[in-house]
Amino acid sequence: MLGATERSVLADRLAVVEARIAAACVRAGRPRDSVTLVAVTKYTSLDVAATLLDLGVLDLGESRPQALWERAVALPAARWHLIGHLQRNKVERTLPLTQLIHSVDSRRLLDAIEAEGRPCSVLLEFNISGEAQKHGFVSDDVPALVGAIHELKNVRVRGLMGMAAIAEDPEASRPAFAALRHLRDRLHTGLDDAQSLVHLSMGMSQDFEVAIEEGATLVRVGSTLVEGLV
Ligand SMILES: *Cc1c(COP(=O)(O)O)cnc(C)c1O
């Protein structure tokens, strides 16, 4: 566990983030419980993750599968979210430890997860920033994805995930977030209710309020909570 001073810094930052989430929900006319805070612990120690959990943050995110494995074993009471790229040879080990994989970014990965034969929930990552180096599906993939989702027996596709390009001004992220919502709506029209795509995972420290205004149900917030804590 963290020392008392660092714990109180973390508690104060968490209160600020919570207040900003609540205010964004009010602006968007959405209930507070329609948005889940996923605290991203990748920059920081297990102690910080444990303290977040102790402060009541049940959803924790890691971007590297190996780090998630270690932390999920150490803190099994948390719901662990994988938010970074997953290699197919790490699927088997990752699935039992993960509440939700946000970062399914290719058909090959989706097929590999399905082939594990166990029920699990995933999000499809779309490249909404237009940056070539980013992973993810693109708009042209939507028709084929509708067909693919229909065939899944084990994997439940619960929604989409996306990242806006890094920018100073959070408003710059708004068009990308709106685009992700539209992609979700397009996919949804091809599917039946049992496979409903309820989640939009979008918004990070820089732009989570704008993301909530655009319909985010999961915000992935790291640095503004944990910066400088070890
Ligand atoms: C690191 C990371 C975050 C958190 O970013 P911050 O800007 O530190 O809040 C969110 N999503 C993904 C996919 C990440 O890799």
PDB file of C-alpha atoms and ligand atoms in Angstrom:
ATOM      1  CA  MET A   1       0.000   0.000   0.000  1.00  0.00           C
ATOM      2  CA  LEU A   2       1.010   3.607  -0.489  1.00  0.00           C
ATOM      3  CA  GLY A   3       2.037   5.929   2.308  1.00  0.00           C
ATOM      4  CA  ALA A   4      -0.594   8.215   3.812  1.00  0.00           C
ATOM      5  CA  THR A   5       0.520  11.297   1.868  1.00  0.00           C
ATOM      6  CA  GLU A   6       0.507   9.609  -1.514  1.00  0.00           C
ATOM      7  CA  ARG A   7      -2.792   7.934  -0.729  1.00  0.00           C
ATOM      8  CA  SER A   8      -4.378  11.278   0.011  1.00  0.00           C
ATOM      9  CA  VAL A   9      -2.956  12.750  -3.224  1.00  0.00           C
ATOM     10  CA  LEU A  10      -4.518   9.869  -5.128  1.00  0.00           C
ATOM     11  CA  ALA A  11      -7.826  10.229  -3.272  1.00  0.00           C
ATOM     12  CA  ASP A  12      -7.919  13.954  -4.076  1.00  0.00           C
ATOM     13  CA  ARG A  13      -7.195  13.370  -7.767  1.00  0.00           C
ATOM     14  CA  LEU A  14      -9.822  10.663  -7.895  1.00  0.00           C
ATOM     15  CA  ALA A  15     -12.377  13.047  -6.383  1.00  0.00           C
ATOM     16  CA  VAL A  16     -11.516  15.620  -9.076  1.00  0.00           C
ATOM     17  CA  VAL A  17     -11.889  13.070 -11.878  1.00  0.00           C
ATOM     18  CA  GLU A  18     -15.164  11.828 -10.379  1.00  0.00           C
ATOM     19  CA  ALA A  19     -16.511  15.388 -10.211  1.00  0.00           C
ATOM     20  CA  ARG A  20     -15.481  16.026 -13.840  1.00  0.00           C
ATOM     21  CA  ILE A  21     -17.180  12.792 -14.955  1.00  0.00           C
ATOM     22  CA  ALA A  22     -20.336  13.718 -13.032  1.00  0.00           C
ATOM     23  CA  ALA A  23     -20.393  17.224 -14.547  1.00  0.00           C
ATOM     24  CA  ALA A  24     -19.901  15.849 -18.074  1.00  0.00           C
ATOM     25  CA  CYS A  25     -22.786  13.434 -17.496  1.00  0.00           C
ATOM     26  CA  VAL A  26     -25.003  16.336 -16.420  1.00  0.00           C
ATOM     27  CA  ARG A  27     -24.046  18.326 -19.541  1.00  0.00           C
ATOM     28  CA  ALA A  28     -24.811  15.304 -21.696  1.00  0.00           C
ATOM     29  CA  GLY A  29     -28.111  14.566 -19.923  1.00  0.00           C
ATOM     30  CA  ARG A  30     -26.861  11.101 -19.020  1.00  0.00           C
ATOM     31  CA  PRO A  31     -27.062   9.276 -15.691  1.00  0.00           C
ATOM     32  CA  ARG A  32     -23.751   9.040 -13.834  1.00  0.00           C
ATOM     33  CA  ASP A  33     -23.968   5.258 -13.783  1.00  0.00           C
ATOM     34  CA  SER A  34     -23.899   5.133 -17.584  1.00  0.00           C
ATOM     35  CA  VAL A  35     -20.131   5.822 -17.467  1.00  0.00           C
ATOM     36  CA  THR A  36     -17.495   3.586 -15.882  1.00  0.00           C
ATOM     37  CA  LEU A  37     -14.086   4.901 -14.946  1.00  0.00           C
ATOM     38  CA  VAL A  38     -11.315   2.502 -15.943  1.00  0.00           C
ATOM     39  CA  ALA A  39      -8.191   3.639 -14.104  1.00  0.00           C
ATOM     40  CA  VAL A  40      -5.138   2.929 -16.240  1.00  0.00           C
ATOM     41  CA  THR A  41      -2.283   1.775 -14.038  1.00  0.00           C
ATOM     42  CA  LYS A  42       0.349   1.090 -16.710  1.00  0.00           C
ATOM     43  CA  TYR A  43       2.619   3.963 -15.665  1.00  0.00           C
ATOM     44  CA  THR A  44       2.716   3.070 -12.055  1.00  0.00           C
ATOM     45  CA  SER A  45       3.319   0.478  -9.345  1.00  0.00           C
ATOM     46  CA  LEU A  46       1.167  -2.334  -8.063  1.00  0.00           C
ATOM     47  CA  ASP A  47       0.879  -0.321  -4.825  1.00  0.00           C
ATOM     48  CA  VAL A  48      -0.852   2.495  -6.667  1.00  0.00           C
ATOM     49  CA  ALA A  49      -3.201   0.015  -8.352  1.00  0.00           C
ATOM     50  CA  ALA A  50      -3.964  -1.593  -4.973  1.00  0.00           C
ATOM     51  CA  THR A  51      -4.687   1.812  -3.455  1.00  0.00           C
ATOM     52  CA  LEU A  52      -7.032   2.743  -6.311  1.00  0.00           C
ATOM     53  CA  LEU A  53      -8.922  -0.476  -5.691  1.00  0.00           C
ATOM     54  CA  ASP A  54      -9.016   0.275  -1.973  1.00  0.00           C
ATOM     55  CA  LEU A  55     -10.428   3.739  -2.782  1.00  0.00           C
ATOM     56  CA  GLY A  56     -13.275   2.040  -4.614  1.00  0.00           C
ATOM     57  CA  VAL A  57     -12.084   2.002  -8.232  1.00  0.00           C
ATOM     58  CA  LEU A  58     -12.977  -1.539  -9.237  1.00  0.00           C
ATOM     59  CA  ASP A  59     -12.091  -1.286 -12.927  1.00  0.00           C
ATOM     60  CA  LEU A  60      -8.373  -1.168 -13.682  1.00  0.00           C
ATOM     61  CA  GLY A  61      -6.693  -1.131 -17.094  1.00  0.00           C
ATOM     62  CA  GLU A  62      -3.323  -2.287 -18.365  1.00  0.00           C
ATOM     63  CA  SER A  63      -1.971  -1.984 -21.880  1.00  0.00           C
ATOM     64  CA  ARG A  64       0.589  -4.818 -21.794  1.00  0.00           C
ATOM     65  CA  PRO A  65      -0.697  -8.385 -21.435  1.00  0.00           C
ATOM     66  CA  GLN A  66       2.216  -9.503 -19.230  1.00  0.00           C
ATOM     67  CA  ALA A  67       1.655  -6.628 -16.820  1.00  0.00           C
ATOM     68  CA  LEU A  68      -2.052  -7.451 -16.711  1.00  0.00           C
ATOM     69  CA  TRP A  69      -1.327 -11.099 -15.917  1.00  0.00           C
ATOM     70  CA  GLU A  70       0.884 -10.190 -12.955  1.00  0.00           C
ATOM     71  CA  ARG A  71      -1.434  -7.557 -11.578  1.00  0.00           C
ATOM     72  CA  ALA A  72      -4.625  -9.529 -12.060  1.00  0.00           C
ATOM     73  CA  VAL A  73      -3.119 -12.364 -10.041  1.00  0.00           C
ATOM     74  CA  ALA A  74      -1.975  -9.927  -7.337  1.00  0.00           C
ATOM     75  CA  LEU A  75      -5.300  -8.030  -7.251  1.00  0.00           C
ATOM     76  CA  PRO A  76      -8.018 -10.506  -8.208  1.00  0.00           C
ATOM     77  CA  ALA A  77     -10.753  -8.350  -6.650  1.00  0.00           C
ATOM     78  CA  ALA A  78     -10.372  -5.783  -9.451  1.00  0.00           C
ATOM     79  CA  ARG A  79     -12.021  -6.092 -12.851  1.00  0.00           C
ATOM     80  CA  TRP A  80      -9.097  -6.022 -15.273  1.00  0.00           C
ATOM     81  CA  HIS A  81      -9.356  -4.418 -18.699  1.00  0.00           C
ATOM     82  CA  LEU A  82      -6.786  -5.016 -21.424  1.00  0.00           C
ATOM     83  CA  ILE A  83      -6.522  -1.785 -23.398  1.00  0.00           C
ATOM     84  CA  GLY A  84      -3.395  -2.412 -25.487  1.00  0.00           C
ATOM     85  CA  HIS A  85      -2.406  -4.660 -28.345  1.00  0.00           C
ATOM     86  CA  LEU A  86      -2.829  -8.395 -27.754  1.00  0.00           C
ATOM     87  CA  GLN A  87      -0.665 -10.869 -29.652  1.00  0.00           C
ATOM     88  CA  ARG A  88      -2.409 -14.088 -30.590  1.00  0.00           C
ATOM     89  CA  ASN A  89       0.047 -16.243 -28.651  1.00  0.00           C
ATOM     90  CA  LYS A  90      -0.991 -14.415 -25.465  1.00  0.00           C
ATOM     91  CA  VAL A  91      -4.742 -14.916 -25.859  1.00  0.00           C
ATOM     92  CA  GLU A  92      -5.001 -18.146 -23.872  1.00  0.00           C
ATOM     93  CA  ARG A  93      -3.309 -16.725 -20.803  1.00  0.00           C
ATOM     94  CA  THR A  94      -5.105 -13.382 -20.980  1.00  0.00           C
ATOM     95  CA  LEU A  95      -8.731 -14.460 -21.311  1.00  0.00           C
ATOM     96  CA  PRO A  96      -9.272 -15.998 -17.861  1.00  0.00           C
ATOM     97  CA  LEU A  97      -7.816 -12.909 -16.154  1.00  0.00           C
ATOM     98  CA  THR A  98      -9.669 -10.222 -18.064  1.00  0.00           C
ATOM     99  CA  GLN A  99     -13.102  -8.689 -17.626  1.00  0.00           C
ATOM    100  CA  LEU A 100     -13.047  -6.998 -21.020  1.00  0.00           C
ATOM    101  CA  ILE A 101     -10.542  -6.826 -23.877  1.00  0.00           C
ATOM    102  CA  HIS A 102     -10.905  -3.351 -25.414  1.00  0.00           C
ATOM    103  CA  SER A 103      -8.322  -3.820 -28.118  1.00  0.00           C
ATOM    104  CA  VAL A 104      -9.441  -6.479 -30.607  1.00  0.00           C
ATOM    105  CA  ASP A 105      -7.920  -4.878 -33.679  1.00  0.00           C
ATOM    106  CA  SER A 106      -8.000  -7.583 -36.388  1.00  0.00           C
ATOM    107  CA  ARG A 107     -10.070 -10.467 -37.698  1.00  0.00           C
ATOM    108  CA  ARG A 108      -7.205 -12.845 -36.958  1.00  0.00           C
ATOM    109  CA  LEU A 109      -7.209 -11.837 -33.312  1.00  0.00           C
ATOM    110  CA  LEU A 110     -11.015 -12.070 -33.093  1.00  0.00           C
ATOM    111  CA  ASP A 111     -10.866 -15.557 -34.597  1.00  0.00           C
ATOM    112  CA  ALA A 112      -8.088 -16.601 -32.202  1.00  0.00           C
ATOM    113  CA  ILE A 113     -10.146 -15.465 -29.200  1.00  0.00           C
ATOM    114  CA  GLU A 114     -13.233 -17.282 -30.508  1.00  0.00           C
ATOM    115  CA  ALA A 115     -11.147 -20.438 -30.964  1.00  0.00           C
ATOM    116  CA  GLU A 116     -10.380 -20.544 -27.229  1.00  0.00           C
ATOM    117  CA  GLY A 117     -13.918 -21.822 -26.772  1.00  0.00           C
ATOM    118  CA  ARG A 118     -14.703 -19.892 -23.626  1.00  0.00           C
ATOM    119  CA  PRO A 119     -17.279 -17.136 -23.112  1.00  0.00           C
ATOM    120  CA  CYS A 120     -15.705 -13.709 -23.085  1.00  0.00           C
ATOM    121  CA  SER A 121     -16.461 -10.072 -23.814  1.00  0.00           C
ATOM    122  CA  VAL A 122     -14.509  -7.868 -26.179  1.00  0.00           C
ATOM    123  CA  LEU A 123     -14.613  -4.497 -27.871  1.00  0.00           C
ATOM    124  CA  LEU A 124     -13.504  -3.923 -31.447  1.00  0.00           C
ATOM    125  CA  GLU A 125     -10.797  -1.294 -31.752  1.00  0.00           C
ATOM    126  CA  PHE A 126     -11.251   1.117 -34.617  1.00  0.00           C
ATOM    127  CA  ASN A 127      -8.607   3.451 -35.952  1.00  0.00           C
ATOM    128  CA  ILE A 128     -10.478   6.744 -35.649  1.00  0.00           C
ATOM    129  CA  SER A 129      -7.450   9.032 -35.575  1.00  0.00           C
ATOM    130  CA  GLY A 130      -6.529   8.310 -39.175  1.00  0.00           C
ATOM    131  CA  GLU A 131      -2.915   7.765 -38.124  1.00  0.00           C
ATOM    132  CA  ALA A 132      -1.408   4.906 -40.118  1.00  0.00           C
ATOM    133  CA  GLN A 133       0.677   3.610 -37.203  1.00  0.00           C
ATOM    134  CA  LYS A 134      -2.396   3.025 -35.040  1.00  0.00           C
ATOM    135  CA  HIS A 135      -3.998  -0.411 -34.835  1.00  0.00           C
ATOM    136  CA  GLY A 136      -7.608  -1.083 -35.584  1.00  0.00           C
ATOM    137  CA  PHE A 137     -10.438  -1.650 -37.968  1.00  0.00           C
ATOM    138  CA  VAL A 138     -11.601   1.025 -40.376  1.00  0.00           C
ATOM    139  CA  SER A 139     -15.007   2.014 -41.633  1.00  0.00           C
ATOM    140  CA  ASP A 140     -14.721  -0.221 -44.718  1.00  0.00           C
ATOM    141  CA  ASP A 141     -14.497  -3.272 -42.428  1.00  0.00           C
ATOM    142  CA  VAL A 142     -18.022  -2.783 -41.049  1.00  0.00           C
ATOM    143  CA  PRO A 143     -19.973  -5.026 -43.483  1.00  0.00           C
ATOM    144  CA  ALA A 144     -17.562  -7.942 -43.057  1.00  0.00           C
ATOM    145  CA  LEU A 145     -17.588  -7.470 -39.286  1.00  0.00           C
ATOM    146  CA  VAL A 146     -21.382  -7.774 -39.172  1.00  0.00           C
ATOM    147  CA  GLY A 147     -21.013 -11.186 -40.810  1.00  0.00           C
ATOM    148  CA  ALA A 148     -18.176 -12.169 -38.484  1.00  0.00           C
ATOM    149  CA  ILE A 149     -20.070 -11.171 -35.342  1.00  0.00           C
ATOM    150  CA  HIS A 150     -23.065 -13.248 -36.441  1.00  0.00           C
ATOM    151  CA  GLU A 151     -20.892 -16.360 -36.523  1.00  0.00           C
ATOM    152  CA  LEU A 152     -19.396 -15.962 -33.039  1.00  0.00           C
ATOM    153  CA  LYS A 153     -20.481 -18.479 -30.438  1.00  0.00           C
ATOM    154  CA  ASN A 154     -18.140 -17.738 -27.548  1.00  0.00           C
ATOM    155  CA  VAL A 155     -17.114 -14.135 -27.952  1.00  0.00           C
ATOM    156  CA  ARG A 156     -19.578 -11.367 -27.177  1.00  0.00           C
ATOM    157  CA  VAL A 157     -18.748  -8.152 -28.944  1.00  0.00           C
ATOM    158  CA  ARG A 158     -19.927  -5.527 -26.483  1.00  0.00           C
ATOM    159  CA  GLY A 159     -18.954  -2.396 -28.376  1.00  0.00           C
ATOM    160  CA  LEU A 160     -16.150  -0.363 -29.871  1.00  0.00           C
ATOM    161  CA  MET A 161     -12.974   1.292 -28.666  1.00  0.00           C
ATOM    162  CA  GLY A 162     -11.064   4.155 -30.212  1.00  0.00           C
ATOM    163  CA  MET A 163      -8.438   6.783 -29.560  1.00  0.00           C
ATOM    164  CA  ALA A 164      -8.357  10.303 -30.912  1.00  0.00           C
ATOM    165  CA  ALA A 165      -5.102  11.825 -32.126  1.00  0.00           C
ATOM    166  CA  ILE A 166      -3.091  13.533 -29.388  1.00  0.00           C
ATOM    167  CA  ALA A 167      -3.987  17.221 -29.313  1.00  0.00           C
ATOM    168  CA  GLU A 168      -3.750  20.152 -26.904  1.00  0.00           C
ATOM    169  CA  ASP A 169      -7.419  20.994 -27.214  1.00  0.00           C
ATOM    170  CA  PRO A 170      -9.860  18.298 -26.049  1.00  0.00           C
ATOM    171  CA  GLU A 171     -12.439  19.656 -28.516  1.00  0.00           C
ATOM    172  CA  ALA A 172     -10.185  18.384 -31.307  1.00  0.00           C
ATOM    173  CA  SER A 173     -11.142  14.825 -30.257  1.00  0.00           C
ATOM    174  CA  ARG A 174     -14.874  15.375 -30.667  1.00  0.00           C
ATOM    175  CA  PRO A 175     -15.204  14.469 -34.381  1.00  0.00           C
ATOM    176  CA  ALA A 176     -13.289  11.206 -33.869  1.00  0.00           C
ATOM    177  CA  PHE A 177     -15.508  10.246 -30.929  1.00  0.00           C
ATOM    178  CA  ALA A 178     -18.664  11.071 -32.861  1.00  0.00           C
ATOM    179  CA  ALA A 179     -17.311   8.955 -35.734  1.00  0.00           C
ATOM    180  CA  LEU A 180     -16.835   5.979 -33.394  1.00  0.00           C
ATOM    181  CA  ARG A 181     -20.412   6.342 -32.192  1.00  0.00           C
ATOM    182  CA  HIS A 182     -21.644   6.380 -35.789  1.00  0.00           C
ATOM    183  CA  LEU A 183     -19.609   3.261 -36.571  1.00  0.00           C
ATOM    184  CA  ARG A 184     -21.205   1.558 -33.569  1.00  0.00           C
ATOM    185  CA  ASP A 185     -24.662   2.549 -34.800  1.00  0.00           C
ATOM    186  CA  ARG A 186     -23.886   1.226 -38.302  1.00  0.00           C
ATOM    187  CA  LEU A 187     -22.704  -2.116 -36.914  1.00  0.00           C
ATOM    188  CA  HIS A 188     -25.707  -2.277 -34.629  1.00  0.00           C
ATOM    189  CA  THR A 189     -28.254  -2.012 -37.418  1.00  0.00           C
ATOM    190  CA  GLY A 190     -26.873  -5.233 -38.902  1.00  0.00           C
ATOM    191  CA  LEU A 191     -27.162  -7.215 -35.671  1.00  0.00           C
ATOM    192  CA  ASP A 192     -29.860  -8.557 -33.400  1.00  0.00           C
ATOM    193  CA  ASP A 193     -30.312  -7.542 -29.785  1.00  0.00           C
ATOM    194  CA  ALA A 194     -28.533 -10.448 -28.170  1.00  0.00           C
ATOM    195  CA  GLN A 195     -25.285  -9.112 -29.530  1.00  0.00           C
ATOM    196  CA  SER A 196     -25.970  -5.525 -28.582  1.00  0.00           C
ATOM    197  CA  LEU A 197     -23.035  -3.171 -28.820  1.00  0.00           C
ATOM    198  CA  VAL A 198     -23.663  -1.175 -25.684  1.00  0.00           C
ATOM    199  CA  HIS A 199     -20.161   0.089 -25.018  1.00  0.00           C
ATOM    200  CA  LEU A 200     -18.082   2.906 -26.380  1.00  0.00           C
ATOM    201  CA  SER A 201     -14.619   2.937 -24.820  1.00  0.00           C
ATOM    202  CA  MET A 202     -13.221   6.362 -25.612  1.00  0.00           C
ATOM    203  CA  GLY A 203     -11.616   9.263 -23.788  1.00  0.00           C
ATOM    204  CA  MET A 204      -8.358   9.443 -21.847  1.00  0.00           C
ATOM    205  CA  SER A 205      -6.961  12.009 -19.367  1.00  0.00           C
ATOM    206  CA  GLN A 206      -6.835  14.639 -22.082  1.00  0.00           C
ATOM    207  CA  ASP A 207     -10.344  14.284 -23.472  1.00  0.00           C
ATOM    208  CA  PHE A 208     -12.596  12.094 -21.302  1.00  0.00           C
ATOM    209  CA  GLU A 209     -15.199  14.808 -20.733  1.00  0.00           C
ATOM    210  CA  VAL A 210     -15.696  15.376 -24.469  1.00  0.00           C
ATOM    211  CA  ALA A 211     -15.879  11.584 -24.875  1.00  0.00           C
ATOM    212  CA  ILE A 212     -18.688  11.382 -22.295  1.00  0.00           C
ATOM    213  CA  GLU A 213     -20.555  14.138 -24.118  1.00  0.00           C
ATOM    214  CA  GLU A 214     -20.240  12.005 -27.266  1.00  0.00           C
ATOM    215  CA  GLY A 215     -21.516   8.838 -25.607  1.00  0.00           C
ATOM    216  CA  ALA A 216     -18.546   7.090 -23.950  1.00  0.00           C
ATOM    217  CA  THR A 217     -19.582   4.370 -21.507  1.00  0.00           C
ATOM    218  CA  LEU A 218     -15.998   3.513 -20.515  1.00  0.00           C
ATOM    219  CA  VAL A 219     -13.335   6.183 -20.050  1.00  0.00           C
ATOM    220  CA  ARG A 220      -9.700   5.076 -19.723  1.00  0.00           C
ATOM    221  CA  VAL A 221      -7.956   7.543 -17.453  1.00  0.00           C
ATOM    222  CA  GLY A 222      -4.304   7.175 -16.458  1.00  0.00           C
ATOM    223  CA  SER A 223      -1.884  10.050 -16.100  1.00  0.00           C
ATOM    224  CA  THR A 224      -4.174  12.626 -14.507  1.00  0.00           C
ATOM    225  CA  LEU A 225      -4.764  10.151 -11.670  1.00  0.00           C
ATOM    226  CA  VAL A 226      -1.363   8.570 -11.181  1.00  0.00           C
ATOM    227  CA  GLU A 227       1.263  10.964 -12.604  1.00  0.00           C
ATOM    228  CA  GLY A 228       4.273  11.243 -10.317  1.00  0.00           C
ATOM    229  CA  LEU A 229       3.131   8.487  -7.948  1.00  0.00           C
ATOM    230  CA  VAL A 230       5.251   5.353  -7.781  1.00  0.00           C
TER     231      VAL A 230
HETATM  232  C1  LIG B   1      -2.220   4.747 -21.627  1.00  0.00           C
HETATM  233  C2  LIG B   1      -3.545   4.595 -22.217  1.00  0.00           C
HETATM  234  C3  LIG B   1      -4.637   5.319 -21.708  1.00  0.00           C
HETATM  235  C4  LIG B   1      -4.531   6.326 -20.586  1.00  0.00           C
HETATM  236  O1  LIG B   1      -3.947   7.493 -21.079  1.00  0.00           O
HETATM  237  P1  LIG B   1      -3.799   8.817 -20.191  1.00  0.00           P
HETATM  238  O2  LIG B   1      -3.627   9.882 -21.202  1.00  0.00           O
HETATM  239  O3  LIG B   1      -2.616   8.624 -19.346  1.00  0.00           O
HETATM  240  O4  LIG B   1      -5.042   8.978 -19.406  1.00  0.00           O
HETATM  241  C5  LIG B   1      -5.878   5.090 -22.289  1.00  0.00           C
HETATM  242  N1  LIG B   1      -6.039   4.221 -23.304  1.00  0.00           N
HETATM  243  C6  LIG B   1      -5.014   3.527 -23.825  1.00  0.00           C
HETATM  244  C7  LIG B   1      -5.268   2.591 -24.941  1.00  0.00           C
HETATM  245  C8  LIG B   1      -3.735   3.690 -23.304  1.00  0.00           C
HETATM  246  O5  LIG B   1      -2.716   2.985 -23.830  1.00  0.00           O
END
